[in-house]
Amino acid sequence: DEVCRGVQERFSEIQAQPPASASEGAEQAGELLGVADDAQAELREIEPPEELRDRYDGYLGARDEVGAALEHGKQAAEDQDGAAYGRAQEEAAAGAPARQRLARGLGFKVCSQSAEAL
């Protein structure tokens, strides 16, 4: 939950201002991707109890999908492709309910709260 709290705070800071241009969108997507990648590395260092290993791996896999969506968004912004950028944002948001269920199943409280790309 501590890792997720940090991600939520950083995402909120980064997304406080909507990007005004494709280059700002690419920069913002890159920052979000960096935060997500750092958090994922921290979460991978956690060794869950054996009985939670499969569920934890499933949660990490679902978070990997968000990272892929953020990478797609960054590339779309760099390519100045607004439609693809929007699809990437939708892709990241679409998995939120499943990630929340997985997080709750692991006993997370902050990680199971609604957030844009957690």
mmCIF file of C-alpha atoms in Angstrom:
data_model
loop_
_atom_site.group_PDB
_atom_site.id
_atom_site.type_symbol
_atom_site.label_atom_id
_atom_site.label_comp_id
_atom_site.label_asym_id
_atom_site.label_seq_id
_atom_site.Cartn_x
_atom_site.Cartn_y
_atom_site.Cartn_z
ATOM 1 C CA ASP A 1 0.000 0.000 0.000
ATOM 2 C CA GLU A 2 2.904 2.364 0.669
ATOM 3 C CA VAL A 3 4.129 1.895 -2.899
ATOM 4 C CA CYS A 4 0.646 2.500 -4.298
ATOM 5 C CA ARG A 5 0.169 5.596 -2.166
ATOM 6 C CA GLY A 6 3.360 7.051 -3.637
ATOM 7 C CA VAL A 7 2.226 6.204 -7.170
ATOM 8 C CA GLN A 8 -1.163 7.824 -6.642
ATOM 9 C CA GLU A 9 0.441 10.983 -5.302
ATOM 10 C CA ARG A 10 2.935 11.225 -8.164
ATOM 11 C CA PHE A 11 0.285 10.454 -10.808
ATOM 12 C CA SER A 12 -1.929 13.213 -9.363
ATOM 13 C CA GLU A 13 0.962 15.675 -9.461
ATOM 14 C CA ILE A 14 1.923 14.741 -13.010
ATOM 15 C CA GLN A 15 -1.657 14.834 -14.287
ATOM 16 C CA ALA A 16 -2.625 18.051 -12.455
ATOM 17 C CA GLN A 17 -2.345 19.953 -15.751
ATOM 18 C CA PRO A 18 -3.659 18.331 -18.929
ATOM 19 C CA PRO A 19 -1.037 18.386 -21.685
ATOM 20 C CA ALA A 20 -1.474 21.342 -24.044
ATOM 21 C CA SER A 21 0.431 19.751 -26.906
ATOM 22 C CA ALA A 22 1.594 16.398 -28.196
ATOM 23 C CA SER A 23 5.101 17.021 -26.902
ATOM 24 C CA GLU A 24 3.718 17.783 -23.422
ATOM 25 C CA GLY A 25 1.583 14.647 -23.677
ATOM 26 C CA ALA A 26 4.634 12.570 -24.536
ATOM 27 C CA GLU A 27 6.547 14.096 -21.647
ATOM 28 C CA GLN A 28 3.673 13.455 -19.253
ATOM 29 C CA ALA A 29 3.253 9.872 -20.462
ATOM 30 C CA GLY A 30 6.975 9.317 -20.025
ATOM 31 C CA GLU A 31 6.841 10.603 -16.457
ATOM 32 C CA LEU A 32 3.859 8.374 -15.669
ATOM 33 C CA LEU A 33 5.625 5.399 -17.202
ATOM 34 C CA GLY A 34 8.726 6.081 -15.117
ATOM 35 C CA VAL A 35 6.686 6.212 -11.905
ATOM 36 C CA ALA A 36 4.822 3.023 -12.821
ATOM 37 C CA ASP A 37 8.050 1.207 -13.728
ATOM 38 C CA ASP A 38 9.730 2.247 -10.475
ATOM 39 C CA ALA A 39 6.714 1.099 -8.460
ATOM 40 C CA GLN A 40 6.577 -2.196 -10.333
ATOM 41 C CA ALA A 41 10.242 -2.830 -9.516
ATOM 42 C CA GLU A 42 9.558 -2.126 -5.826
ATOM 43 C CA LEU A 43 6.534 -4.435 -5.825
ATOM 44 C CA ARG A 44 8.541 -7.212 -7.492
ATOM 45 C CA GLU A 45 11.001 -7.075 -4.587
ATOM 46 C CA ILE A 46 8.232 -8.003 -2.139
ATOM 47 C CA GLU A 47 8.096 -11.690 -1.313
ATOM 48 C CA PRO A 48 4.484 -12.583 -0.510
ATOM 49 C CA PRO A 49 3.539 -15.608 1.583
ATOM 50 C CA GLU A 50 3.497 -18.772 -0.544
ATOM 51 C CA GLU A 51 -0.302 -19.044 -0.354
ATOM 52 C CA LEU A 52 -0.604 -15.582 -1.963
ATOM 53 C CA ARG A 53 2.120 -16.048 -4.611
ATOM 54 C CA ASP A 54 -0.214 -16.838 -7.533
ATOM 55 C CA ARG A 55 -2.598 -13.982 -6.714
ATOM 56 C CA TYR A 56 0.310 -11.582 -6.248
ATOM 57 C CA ASP A 57 1.816 -12.611 -9.570
ATOM 58 C CA GLY A 58 -1.596 -12.035 -11.174
ATOM 59 C CA TYR A 59 -1.725 -8.554 -9.681
ATOM 60 C CA LEU A 60 1.768 -7.760 -10.945
ATOM 61 C CA GLY A 61 0.778 -9.040 -14.386
ATOM 62 C CA ALA A 62 -2.250 -6.747 -14.419
ATOM 63 C CA ARG A 63 0.030 -3.835 -13.491
ATOM 64 C CA ASP A 64 2.362 -4.822 -16.343
ATOM 65 C CA GLU A 65 -0.560 -4.282 -18.711
ATOM 66 C CA VAL A 66 -0.879 -0.712 -17.439
ATOM 67 C CA GLY A 67 2.802 -0.165 -18.150
ATOM 68 C CA ALA A 68 2.261 -1.366 -21.703
ATOM 69 C CA ALA A 69 -0.685 1.029 -22.107
ATOM 70 C CA LEU A 70 1.410 3.907 -20.785
ATOM 71 C CA GLU A 71 4.156 3.027 -23.262
ATOM 72 C CA HIS A 72 1.566 3.013 -26.083
ATOM 73 C CA GLY A 73 0.342 6.418 -24.924
ATOM 74 C CA LYS A 74 3.839 7.825 -24.837
ATOM 75 C CA GLN A 75 4.552 6.558 -28.355
ATOM 76 C CA ALA A 76 1.224 7.899 -29.630
ATOM 77 C CA ALA A 77 1.939 11.324 -28.162
ATOM 78 C CA GLU A 78 5.413 11.339 -29.688
ATOM 79 C CA ASP A 79 3.801 10.440 -33.031
ATOM 80 C CA GLN A 80 1.211 13.194 -32.477
ATOM 81 C CA ASP A 81 -1.548 10.592 -32.844
ATOM 82 C CA GLY A 82 -4.367 11.849 -30.641
ATOM 83 C CA ALA A 83 -6.664 8.918 -31.405
ATOM 84 C CA ALA A 84 -4.030 6.360 -30.413
ATOM 85 C CA TYR A 85 -3.234 8.413 -27.302
ATOM 86 C CA GLY A 86 -6.906 8.283 -26.297
ATOM 87 C CA ARG A 87 -7.044 4.534 -26.938
ATOM 88 C CA ALA A 88 -3.995 4.042 -24.719
ATOM 89 C CA GLN A 89 -5.654 5.985 -21.899
ATOM 90 C CA GLU A 90 -8.796 3.878 -22.309
ATOM 91 C CA GLU A 91 -6.684 0.720 -22.315
ATOM 92 C CA ALA A 92 -5.029 1.729 -19.034
ATOM 93 C CA ALA A 93 -8.354 2.595 -17.403
ATOM 94 C CA ALA A 94 -10.162 -0.523 -18.668
ATOM 95 C CA GLY A 95 -8.168 -2.851 -16.445
ATOM 96 C CA ALA A 96 -8.705 -0.820 -13.265
ATOM 97 C CA PRO A 97 -11.633 -2.874 -11.915
ATOM 98 C CA ALA A 98 -9.700 -6.132 -12.294
ATOM 99 C CA ARG A 99 -6.606 -4.621 -10.669
ATOM 100 C CA GLN A 100 -8.735 -3.366 -7.800
ATOM 101 C CA ARG A 101 -10.250 -6.840 -7.277
ATOM 102 C CA LEU A 102 -6.812 -8.440 -7.340
ATOM 103 C CA ALA A 103 -5.458 -5.870 -4.877
ATOM 104 C CA ARG A 104 -8.388 -6.367 -2.488
ATOM 105 C CA GLY A 105 -7.860 -10.129 -2.700
ATOM 106 C CA LEU A 106 -4.331 -9.576 -1.448
ATOM 107 C CA GLY A 107 -5.507 -7.388 1.439
ATOM 108 C CA PHE A 108 -4.303 -4.115 -0.036
ATOM 109 C CA LYS A 109 -6.301 -1.071 0.901
ATOM 110 C CA VAL A 110 -4.669 1.826 -0.985
ATOM 111 C CA CYS A 111 -3.844 -0.328 -4.017
ATOM 112 C CA SER A 112 -7.493 -1.346 -4.262
ATOM 113 C CA GLN A 113 -8.758 2.237 -4.404
ATOM 114 C CA SER A 114 -9.789 3.739 -7.682
ATOM 115 C CA ALA A 115 -6.883 5.372 -9.452
ATOM 116 C CA GLU A 116 -6.267 6.245 -13.077
ATOM 117 C CA ALA A 117 -3.523 3.796 -13.919
ATOM 118 C CA LEU A 118 -2.817 1.690 -10.917
#
